[in-house]
Short mmCIF file of C-alpha atoms in Angstrom, two decimals:
data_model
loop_
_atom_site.label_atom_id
_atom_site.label_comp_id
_atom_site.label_asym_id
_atom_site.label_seq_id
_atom_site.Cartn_x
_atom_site.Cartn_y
_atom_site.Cartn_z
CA UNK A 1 -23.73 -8.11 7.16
CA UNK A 2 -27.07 -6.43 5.71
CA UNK A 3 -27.53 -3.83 4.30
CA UNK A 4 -29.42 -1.51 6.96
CA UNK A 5 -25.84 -2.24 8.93
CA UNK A 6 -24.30 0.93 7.44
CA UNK A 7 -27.43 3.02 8.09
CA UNK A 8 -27.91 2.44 11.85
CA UNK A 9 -25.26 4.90 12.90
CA UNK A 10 -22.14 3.99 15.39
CA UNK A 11 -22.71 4.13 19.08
CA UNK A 12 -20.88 6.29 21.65
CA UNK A 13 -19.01 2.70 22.96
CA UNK A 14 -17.91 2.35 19.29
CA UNK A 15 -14.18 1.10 19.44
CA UNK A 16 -11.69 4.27 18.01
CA UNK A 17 -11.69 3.65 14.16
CA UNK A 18 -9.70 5.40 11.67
CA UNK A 19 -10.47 4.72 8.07
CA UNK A 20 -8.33 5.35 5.33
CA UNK A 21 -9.50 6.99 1.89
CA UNK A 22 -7.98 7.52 -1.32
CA UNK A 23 -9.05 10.16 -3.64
CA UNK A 24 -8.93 11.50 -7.03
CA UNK A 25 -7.99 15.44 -7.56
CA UNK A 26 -10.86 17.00 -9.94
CA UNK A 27 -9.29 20.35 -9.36
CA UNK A 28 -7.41 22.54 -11.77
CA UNK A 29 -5.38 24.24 -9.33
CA UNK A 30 -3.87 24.36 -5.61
CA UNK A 31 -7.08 26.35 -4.55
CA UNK A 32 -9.97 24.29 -5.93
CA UNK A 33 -7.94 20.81 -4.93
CA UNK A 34 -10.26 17.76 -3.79
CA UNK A 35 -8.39 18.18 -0.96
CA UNK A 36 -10.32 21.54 0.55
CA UNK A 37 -13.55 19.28 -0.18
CA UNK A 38 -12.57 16.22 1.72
CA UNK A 39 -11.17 18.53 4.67
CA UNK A 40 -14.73 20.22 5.20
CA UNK A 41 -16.48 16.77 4.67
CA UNK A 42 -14.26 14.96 6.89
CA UNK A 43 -14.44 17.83 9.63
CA UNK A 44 -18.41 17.80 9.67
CA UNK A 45 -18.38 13.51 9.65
CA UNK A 46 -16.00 13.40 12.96
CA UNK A 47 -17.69 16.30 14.41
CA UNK A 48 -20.60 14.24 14.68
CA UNK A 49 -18.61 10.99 14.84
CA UNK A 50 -16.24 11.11 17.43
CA UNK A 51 -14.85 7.62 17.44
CA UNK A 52 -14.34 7.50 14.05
CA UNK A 53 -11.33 9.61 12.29
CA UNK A 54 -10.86 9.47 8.58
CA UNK A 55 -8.08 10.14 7.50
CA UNK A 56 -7.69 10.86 2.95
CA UNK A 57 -4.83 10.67 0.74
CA UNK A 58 -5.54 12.91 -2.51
CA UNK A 59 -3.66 12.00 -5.67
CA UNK A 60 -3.52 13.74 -9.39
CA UNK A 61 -5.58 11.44 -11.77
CA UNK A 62 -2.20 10.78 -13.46
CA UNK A 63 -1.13 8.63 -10.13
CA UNK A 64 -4.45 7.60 -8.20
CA UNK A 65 -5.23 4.32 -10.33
CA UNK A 66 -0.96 3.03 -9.48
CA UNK A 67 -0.76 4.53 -5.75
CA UNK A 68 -3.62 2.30 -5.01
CA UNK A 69 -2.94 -0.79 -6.67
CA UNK A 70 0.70 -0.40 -5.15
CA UNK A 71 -0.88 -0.39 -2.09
CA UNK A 72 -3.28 -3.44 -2.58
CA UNK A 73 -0.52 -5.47 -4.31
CA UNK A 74 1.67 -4.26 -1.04
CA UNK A 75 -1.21 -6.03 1.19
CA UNK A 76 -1.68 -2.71 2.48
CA UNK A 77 -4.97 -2.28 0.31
CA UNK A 78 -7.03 1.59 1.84
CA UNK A 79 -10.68 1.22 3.27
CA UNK A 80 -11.83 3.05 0.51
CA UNK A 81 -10.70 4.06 -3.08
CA UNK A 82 -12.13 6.73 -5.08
CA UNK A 83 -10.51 6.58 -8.69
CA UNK A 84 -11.49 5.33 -12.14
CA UNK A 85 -12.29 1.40 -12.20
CA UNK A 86 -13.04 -1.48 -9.83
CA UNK A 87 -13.90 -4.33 -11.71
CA UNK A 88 -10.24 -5.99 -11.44
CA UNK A 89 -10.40 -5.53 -7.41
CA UNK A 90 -14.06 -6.70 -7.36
CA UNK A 91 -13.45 -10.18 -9.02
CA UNK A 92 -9.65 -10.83 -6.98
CA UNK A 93 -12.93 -10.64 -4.51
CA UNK A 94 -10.98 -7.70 -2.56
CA UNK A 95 -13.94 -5.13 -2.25
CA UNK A 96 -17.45 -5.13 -0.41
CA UNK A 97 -20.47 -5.14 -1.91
CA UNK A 98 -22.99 -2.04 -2.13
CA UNK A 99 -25.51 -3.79 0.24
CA UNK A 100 -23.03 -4.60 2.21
CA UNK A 101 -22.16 -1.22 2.99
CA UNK A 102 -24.85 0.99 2.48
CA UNK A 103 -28.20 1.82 3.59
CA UNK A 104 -31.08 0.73 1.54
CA UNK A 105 -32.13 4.13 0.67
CA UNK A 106 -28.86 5.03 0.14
CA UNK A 107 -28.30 2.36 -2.70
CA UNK A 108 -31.94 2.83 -4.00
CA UNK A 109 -30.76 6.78 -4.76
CA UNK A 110 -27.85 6.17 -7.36
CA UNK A 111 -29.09 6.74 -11.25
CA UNK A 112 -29.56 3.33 -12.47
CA UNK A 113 -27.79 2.92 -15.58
CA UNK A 114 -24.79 4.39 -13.21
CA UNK A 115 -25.89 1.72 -10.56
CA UNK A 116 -25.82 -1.44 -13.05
CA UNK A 117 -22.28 0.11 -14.62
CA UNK A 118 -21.17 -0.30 -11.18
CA UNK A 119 -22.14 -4.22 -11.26
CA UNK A 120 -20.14 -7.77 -11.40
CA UNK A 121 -21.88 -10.46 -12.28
CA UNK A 122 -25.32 -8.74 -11.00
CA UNK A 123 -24.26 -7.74 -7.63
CA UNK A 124 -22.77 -4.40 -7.33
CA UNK A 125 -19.08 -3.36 -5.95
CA UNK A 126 -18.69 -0.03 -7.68
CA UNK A 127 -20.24 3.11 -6.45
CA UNK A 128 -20.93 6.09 -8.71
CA UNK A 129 -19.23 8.77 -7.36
CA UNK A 130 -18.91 11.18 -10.01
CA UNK A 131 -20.53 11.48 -14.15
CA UNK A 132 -20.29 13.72 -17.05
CA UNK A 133 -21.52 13.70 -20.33
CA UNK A 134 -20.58 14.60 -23.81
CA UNK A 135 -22.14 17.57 -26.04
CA UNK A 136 -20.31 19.03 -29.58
CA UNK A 137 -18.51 22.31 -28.30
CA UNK A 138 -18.52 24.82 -31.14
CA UNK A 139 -16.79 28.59 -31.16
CA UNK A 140 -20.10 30.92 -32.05
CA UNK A 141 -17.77 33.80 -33.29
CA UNK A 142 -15.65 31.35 -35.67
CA UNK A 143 -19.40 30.12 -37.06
CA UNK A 144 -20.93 33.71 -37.15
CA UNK A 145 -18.10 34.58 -39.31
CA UNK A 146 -18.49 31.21 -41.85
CA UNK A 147 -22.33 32.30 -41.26
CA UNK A 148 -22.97 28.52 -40.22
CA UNK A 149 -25.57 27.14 -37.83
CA UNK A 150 -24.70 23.78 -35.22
CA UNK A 151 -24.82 20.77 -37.44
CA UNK A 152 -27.03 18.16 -36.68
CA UNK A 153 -25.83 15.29 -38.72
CA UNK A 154 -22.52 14.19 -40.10
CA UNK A 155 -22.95 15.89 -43.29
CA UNK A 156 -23.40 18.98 -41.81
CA UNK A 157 -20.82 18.58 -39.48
CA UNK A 158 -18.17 18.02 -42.23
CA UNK A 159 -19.64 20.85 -44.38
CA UNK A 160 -19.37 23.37 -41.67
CA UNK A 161 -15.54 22.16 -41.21
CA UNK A 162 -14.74 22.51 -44.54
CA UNK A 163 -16.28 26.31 -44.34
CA UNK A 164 -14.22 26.76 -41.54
CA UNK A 165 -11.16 25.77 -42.93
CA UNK A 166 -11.93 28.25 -45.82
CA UNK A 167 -11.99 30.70 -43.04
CA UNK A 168 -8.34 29.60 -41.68
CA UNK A 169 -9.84 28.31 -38.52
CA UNK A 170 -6.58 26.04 -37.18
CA UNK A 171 -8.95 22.61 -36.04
CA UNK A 172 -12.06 23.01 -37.90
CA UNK A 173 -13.29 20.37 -36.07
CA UNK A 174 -10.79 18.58 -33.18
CA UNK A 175 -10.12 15.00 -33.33
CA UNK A 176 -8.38 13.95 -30.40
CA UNK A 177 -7.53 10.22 -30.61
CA UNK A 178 -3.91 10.45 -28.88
CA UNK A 179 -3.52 8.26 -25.96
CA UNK A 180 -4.60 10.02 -23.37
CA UNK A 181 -8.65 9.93 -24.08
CA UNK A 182 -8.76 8.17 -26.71
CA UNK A 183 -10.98 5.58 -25.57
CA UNK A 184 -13.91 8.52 -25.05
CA UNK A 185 -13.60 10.02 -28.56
CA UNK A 186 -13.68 6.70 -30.01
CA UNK A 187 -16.69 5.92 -28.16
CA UNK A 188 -18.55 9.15 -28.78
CA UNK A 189 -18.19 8.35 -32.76
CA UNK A 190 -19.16 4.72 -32.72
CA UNK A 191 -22.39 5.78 -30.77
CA UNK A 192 -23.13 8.47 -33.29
CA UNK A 193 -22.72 5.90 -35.84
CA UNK A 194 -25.14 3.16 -34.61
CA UNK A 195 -22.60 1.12 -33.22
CA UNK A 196 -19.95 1.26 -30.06
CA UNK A 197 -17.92 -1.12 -27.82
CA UNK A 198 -20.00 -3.16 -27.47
CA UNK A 199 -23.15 -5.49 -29.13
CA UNK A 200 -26.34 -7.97 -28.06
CA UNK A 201 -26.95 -5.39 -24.87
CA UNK A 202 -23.33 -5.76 -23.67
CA UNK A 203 -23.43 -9.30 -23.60
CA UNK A 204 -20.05 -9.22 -25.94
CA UNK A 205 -17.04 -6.67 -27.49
CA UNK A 206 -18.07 -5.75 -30.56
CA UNK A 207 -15.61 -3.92 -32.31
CA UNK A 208 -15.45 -5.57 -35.65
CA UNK A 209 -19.27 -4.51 -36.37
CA UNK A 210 -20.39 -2.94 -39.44
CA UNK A 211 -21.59 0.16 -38.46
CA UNK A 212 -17.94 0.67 -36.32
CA UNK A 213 -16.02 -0.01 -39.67
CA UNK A 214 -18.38 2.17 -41.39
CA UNK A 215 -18.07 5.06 -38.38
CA UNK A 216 -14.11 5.28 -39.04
CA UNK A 217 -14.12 4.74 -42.43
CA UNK A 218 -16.11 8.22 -42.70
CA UNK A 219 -14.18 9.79 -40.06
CA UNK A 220 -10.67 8.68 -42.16
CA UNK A 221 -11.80 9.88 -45.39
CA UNK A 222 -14.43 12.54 -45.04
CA UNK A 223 -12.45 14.60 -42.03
CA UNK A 224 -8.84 13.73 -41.40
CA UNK A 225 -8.42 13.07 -45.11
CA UNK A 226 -9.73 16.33 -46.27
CA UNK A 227 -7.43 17.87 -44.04
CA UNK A 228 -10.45 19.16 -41.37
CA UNK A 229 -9.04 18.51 -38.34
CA UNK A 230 -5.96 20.66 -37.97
CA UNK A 231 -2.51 20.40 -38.17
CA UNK A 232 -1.89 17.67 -35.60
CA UNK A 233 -2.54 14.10 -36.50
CA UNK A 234 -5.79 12.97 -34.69
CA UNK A 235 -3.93 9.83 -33.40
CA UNK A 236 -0.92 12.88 -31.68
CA UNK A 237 -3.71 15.03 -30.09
CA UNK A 238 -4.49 14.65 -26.87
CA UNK A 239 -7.91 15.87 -25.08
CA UNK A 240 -6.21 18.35 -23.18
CA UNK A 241 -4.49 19.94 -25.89
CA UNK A 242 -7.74 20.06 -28.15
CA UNK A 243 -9.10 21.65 -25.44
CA UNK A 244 -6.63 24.61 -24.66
CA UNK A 245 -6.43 24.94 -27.97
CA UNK A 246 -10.71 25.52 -28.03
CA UNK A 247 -10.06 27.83 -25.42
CA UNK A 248 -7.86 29.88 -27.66
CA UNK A 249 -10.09 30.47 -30.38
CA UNK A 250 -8.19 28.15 -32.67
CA UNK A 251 -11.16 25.23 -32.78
CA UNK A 252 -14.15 25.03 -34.44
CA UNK A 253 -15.73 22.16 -32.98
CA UNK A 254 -14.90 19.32 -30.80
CA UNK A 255 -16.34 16.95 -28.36
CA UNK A 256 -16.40 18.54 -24.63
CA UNK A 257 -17.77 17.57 -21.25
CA UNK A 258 -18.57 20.23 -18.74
CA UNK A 259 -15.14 21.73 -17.16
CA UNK A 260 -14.49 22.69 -20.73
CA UNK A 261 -17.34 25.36 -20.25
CA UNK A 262 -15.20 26.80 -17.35
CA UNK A 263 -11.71 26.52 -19.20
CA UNK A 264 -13.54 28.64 -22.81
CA UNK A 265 -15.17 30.86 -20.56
CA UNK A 266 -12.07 32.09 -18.71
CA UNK A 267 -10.61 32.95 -21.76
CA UNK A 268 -13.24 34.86 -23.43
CA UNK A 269 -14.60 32.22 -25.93
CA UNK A 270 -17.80 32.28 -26.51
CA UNK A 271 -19.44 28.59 -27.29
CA UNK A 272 -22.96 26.79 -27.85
CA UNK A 273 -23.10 23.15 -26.79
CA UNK A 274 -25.65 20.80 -29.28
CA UNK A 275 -25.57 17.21 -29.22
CA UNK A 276 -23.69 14.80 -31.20
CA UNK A 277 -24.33 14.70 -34.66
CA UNK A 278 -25.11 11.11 -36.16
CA UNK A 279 -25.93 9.71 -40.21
CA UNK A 280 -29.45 11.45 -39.92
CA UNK A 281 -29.69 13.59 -37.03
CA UNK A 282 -28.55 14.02 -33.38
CA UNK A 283 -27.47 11.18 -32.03
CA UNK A 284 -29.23 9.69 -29.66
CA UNK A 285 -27.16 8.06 -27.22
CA UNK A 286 -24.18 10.14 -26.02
CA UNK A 287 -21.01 8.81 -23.83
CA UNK A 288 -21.84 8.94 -20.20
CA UNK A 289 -18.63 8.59 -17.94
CA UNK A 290 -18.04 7.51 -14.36
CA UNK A 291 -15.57 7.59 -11.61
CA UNK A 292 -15.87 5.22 -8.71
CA UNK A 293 -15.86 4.31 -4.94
CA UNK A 294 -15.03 1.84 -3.64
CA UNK A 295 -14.62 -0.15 -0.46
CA UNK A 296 -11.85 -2.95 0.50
CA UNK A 297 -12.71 -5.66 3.00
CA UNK A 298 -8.73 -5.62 3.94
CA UNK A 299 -9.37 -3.69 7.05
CA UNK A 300 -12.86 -5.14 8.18
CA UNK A 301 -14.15 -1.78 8.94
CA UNK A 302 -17.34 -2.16 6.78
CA UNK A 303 -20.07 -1.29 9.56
CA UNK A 304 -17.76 2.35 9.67
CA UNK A 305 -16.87 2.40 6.07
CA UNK A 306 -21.20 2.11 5.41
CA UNK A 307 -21.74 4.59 8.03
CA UNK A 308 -19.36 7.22 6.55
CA UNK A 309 -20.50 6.67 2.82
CA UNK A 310 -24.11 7.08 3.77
CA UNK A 311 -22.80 10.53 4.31
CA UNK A 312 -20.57 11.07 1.70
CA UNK A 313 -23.90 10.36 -0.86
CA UNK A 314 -26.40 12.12 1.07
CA UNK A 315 -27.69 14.81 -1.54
CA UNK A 316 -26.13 18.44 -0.10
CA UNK A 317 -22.36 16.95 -0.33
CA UNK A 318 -23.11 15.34 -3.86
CA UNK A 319 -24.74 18.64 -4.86
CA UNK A 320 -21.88 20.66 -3.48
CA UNK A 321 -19.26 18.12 -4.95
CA UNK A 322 -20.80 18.41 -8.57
CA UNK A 323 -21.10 22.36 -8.38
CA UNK A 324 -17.41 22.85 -7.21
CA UNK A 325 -16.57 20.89 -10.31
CA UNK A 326 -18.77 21.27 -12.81
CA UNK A 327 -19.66 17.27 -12.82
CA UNK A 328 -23.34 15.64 -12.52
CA UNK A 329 -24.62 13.96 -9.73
CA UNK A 330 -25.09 10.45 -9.17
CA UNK A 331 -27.76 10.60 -7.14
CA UNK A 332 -31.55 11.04 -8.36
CA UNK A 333 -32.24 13.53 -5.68
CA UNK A 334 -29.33 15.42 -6.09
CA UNK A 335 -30.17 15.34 -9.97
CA UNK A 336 -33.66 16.32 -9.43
CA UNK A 337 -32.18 19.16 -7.02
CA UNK A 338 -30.13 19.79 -10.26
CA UNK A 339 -32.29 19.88 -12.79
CA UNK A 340 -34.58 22.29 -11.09
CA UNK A 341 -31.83 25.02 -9.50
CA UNK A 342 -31.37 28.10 -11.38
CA UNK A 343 -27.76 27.89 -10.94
CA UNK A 344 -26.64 24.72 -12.29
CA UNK A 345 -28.26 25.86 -15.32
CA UNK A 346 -25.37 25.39 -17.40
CA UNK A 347 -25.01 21.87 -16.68
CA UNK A 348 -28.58 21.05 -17.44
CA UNK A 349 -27.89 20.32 -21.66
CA UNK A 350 -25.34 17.61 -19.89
CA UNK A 351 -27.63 16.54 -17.23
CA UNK A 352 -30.23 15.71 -19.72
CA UNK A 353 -27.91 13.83 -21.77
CA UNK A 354 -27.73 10.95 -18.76
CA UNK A 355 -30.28 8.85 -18.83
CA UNK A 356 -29.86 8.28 -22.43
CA UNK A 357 -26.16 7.81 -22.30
CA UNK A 358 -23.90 4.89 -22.58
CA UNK A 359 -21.13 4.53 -20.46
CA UNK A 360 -17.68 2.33 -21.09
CA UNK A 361 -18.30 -1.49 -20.07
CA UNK A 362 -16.42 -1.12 -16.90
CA UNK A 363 -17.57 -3.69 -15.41
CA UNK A 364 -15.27 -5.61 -17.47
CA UNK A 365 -12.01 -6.89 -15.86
CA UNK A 366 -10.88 -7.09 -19.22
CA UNK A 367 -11.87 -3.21 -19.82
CA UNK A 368 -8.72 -1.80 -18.84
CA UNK A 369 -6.50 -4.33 -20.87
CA UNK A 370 -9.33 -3.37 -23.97
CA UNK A 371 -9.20 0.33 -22.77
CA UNK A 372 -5.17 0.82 -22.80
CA UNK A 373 -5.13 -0.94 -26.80
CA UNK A 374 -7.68 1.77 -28.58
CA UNK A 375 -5.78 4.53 -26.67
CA UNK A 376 -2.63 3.09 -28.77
CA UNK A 377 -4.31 1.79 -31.99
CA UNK A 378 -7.43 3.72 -32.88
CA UNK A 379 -5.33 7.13 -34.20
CA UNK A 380 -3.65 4.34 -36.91
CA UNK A 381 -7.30 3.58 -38.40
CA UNK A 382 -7.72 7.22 -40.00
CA UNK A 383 -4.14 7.69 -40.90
CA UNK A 384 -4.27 8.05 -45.30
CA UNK A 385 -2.74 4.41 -45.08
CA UNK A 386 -4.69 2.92 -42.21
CA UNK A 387 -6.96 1.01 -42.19
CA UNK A 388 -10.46 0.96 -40.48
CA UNK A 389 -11.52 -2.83 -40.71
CA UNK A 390 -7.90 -4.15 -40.18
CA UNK A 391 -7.52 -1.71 -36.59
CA UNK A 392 -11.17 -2.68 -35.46
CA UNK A 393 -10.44 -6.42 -36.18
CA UNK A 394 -7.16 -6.49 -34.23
CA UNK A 395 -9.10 -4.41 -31.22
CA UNK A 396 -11.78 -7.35 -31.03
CA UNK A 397 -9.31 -10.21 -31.71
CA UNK A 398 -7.26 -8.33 -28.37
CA UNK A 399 -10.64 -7.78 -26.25
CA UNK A 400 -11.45 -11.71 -27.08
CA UNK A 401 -8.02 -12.88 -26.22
CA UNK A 402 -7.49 -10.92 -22.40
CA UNK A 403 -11.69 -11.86 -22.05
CA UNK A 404 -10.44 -15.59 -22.88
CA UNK A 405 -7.70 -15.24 -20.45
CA UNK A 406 -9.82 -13.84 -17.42
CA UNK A 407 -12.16 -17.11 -18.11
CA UNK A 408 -9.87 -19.69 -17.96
#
């Protein structure tokens, strides 16, 4: 199998094919489901395609990651999965490779850091299929009333909280480390610090590092201990409550990707969107995030499976996929399309954030092991008797262990 295999299209003698796909929902509601954007994609594919049928499954992001590995572990793996990691499937050896698959020009389009995130062992099985950034959220009315301006360092960002809580403002500034995001919060605080999951250019965890313990040692006694962010313990709130509670008017600031523009708008709330504030200034690496494709060789339907994701990334349905839901292509022409269109204007302070961003070391089997033990532990480190340095040590000592494990 080569890689031009998935470009070269699928004769009129091709055998009758159907290929199965499961999805993630992005949609907040019955009538912007994932569903109504697979139906139209999958109607235009067969229309041109009429040996092929394929047929999707969509799931809420609650149940996507367990339906399909109930189905792989049943032996009754999908062609394709879209959902939120693939490193564990890629090194049981279960999934294709990208040049397997896809057509050269295809592969060559993806945004490279998004491209290597999707790699295992330097040959790639995960296939961006959706990004966002991060950018500090803050409520302009709540900071025209403190007459404050966006902070740009971590100073400033703790002074305007403090104003704010003078004010009454609920969550001066939003800390959600609960367990349901956790892992991105973290992330976006470690890289504003100098530091983050990982050290020597992802070659190892690095959790224990000095500018980490020196990250959450600020956030424990310069925020949560001076009572700045709200009434809800940081390691209790979740990412969707700090959000609906933004969208009431009850936050100051908080970290936000783009659907939260959507969610403040509705309601009224009028925002600005900076970067993350760091020790000196803006910081200058901000969380990138990715969901993935993928494809399983279970079925053996890879010349079909190419043909249809050829499709899938050429750059009208990645464009229309990122408008519906506010997300950033994966694609460089659909992000040059992007960057350029004056109506994804509001996602261009996100788009620009990209190529500079770091995303979560995915391509880690041990990630989701790692992953699941800061959503649980991190909240403890800036509790008044917590401890930064003992909850950052046991975090690398547990990301050392399950990498140990996976090695043997």
């Amino acid at each position: 199998m080569t890689a031009v295999l998935g470009g070269c299209g699928l004769g009129a003698d091709s055998d009758e094919v159907t290929l199965r796909l499961v999805a993630a929902d992005y949609g907040d509601s019955e009538a912007n489901s994932s569903e109504k954007y697979w139906d139209k994609l999958v109607e235009e594919y067969e229309s041109e395609h009429p040996g092929v049928t394929v047929d999707v499954t969509v799931y809420s992001w609650n149940d996507v990651d367990r339906e399909v590995k109930e189905m792989v572990d049943a032996g009754d793996a999908p062609d394709m999965a879209q959902i939120g990691a693939y490193a564990d499937y890629a090194a049981e050896g279960l999934l294709y490779s990208a040049d397997e698959l896809l057509s050269i020009s295809t592969q060559a389009d993806f945004v490279s850091q998004l491209s290597s995130a999707g790699e295992v062992q330097a040959t790639q099985y995960g296939m961006p299929f959706a990004a966002s950034t991060r950018l500090l959220f803050y409520n302009k009315s709540l900071f025209a009333k403190a007459g404050l301006s966006a902070p740009k360092t971590w100073d400033e960002l703790a002074a305007d909280a403090a104003a704010l809580k003078q004010e009454g403002v609920k969550y001066p500034y939003a800390l959600p480390l609960g367990s349901e995001e956790a892992q991105a919060e973290t992330m976006q605080w470690l890289l504003s610090g100098g530091g983050g999951y990982t050290e020597n250019l992802g070659a190892s965890y690095g959790f224990d590092s000095a500018e980490n313990v020196a990250t959450l040692t600020w956030l424990k006694d310069d925020l949560v201990g001076k009572g700045l962010t709200g009434p809800v313990a940081p390691g209790k709130l979740n990412r969707a409550d700090a959000f609906a509670a933004f969208a009431d008017g009850k936050v100051g600031m908080l970290n936000g990707h783009p659907t939260l523009m959507k969610q403040a708008a509705k309601k009224g709330v009028k925002f600005g969107m900076v970067p993350m504030p760091g020790v000196d200034g803006p910081t200058k690496y901000s969380m990138g995030v990715a969901d993935w494709m993928m494809a399983f060789r279970k079925n053996g339907h890879a010349e079909q499976v190419g043909d249809f994701l050829d499709f899938v990334y050429e750059e009208k349905n990645v464009l229309d996929f990122s408008r519906e839901y506010d997300l950033l292509p994966v694609t460089t022409s659909a992000s040059k399309a992007m960057s350029t269109s004056s109506q994804d204007e509001h996602l261009r302070p996100f788009l620009q954030e990209l190529p500079g961003s770091e995303l979560y070391p995915v391509g880690r089997t041990s990630w989701a092991t790692v992953s699941a033990a800061v959503k649980q532990q991190i909240g403890q480190a800036v509790t008044a008797n917590g401890s930064p340095e003992a909850v950052l040590g046991r975090l690398q000592a547990t990301a050392l262990r399950v990498e140990g494990e996976e090695n043997e």
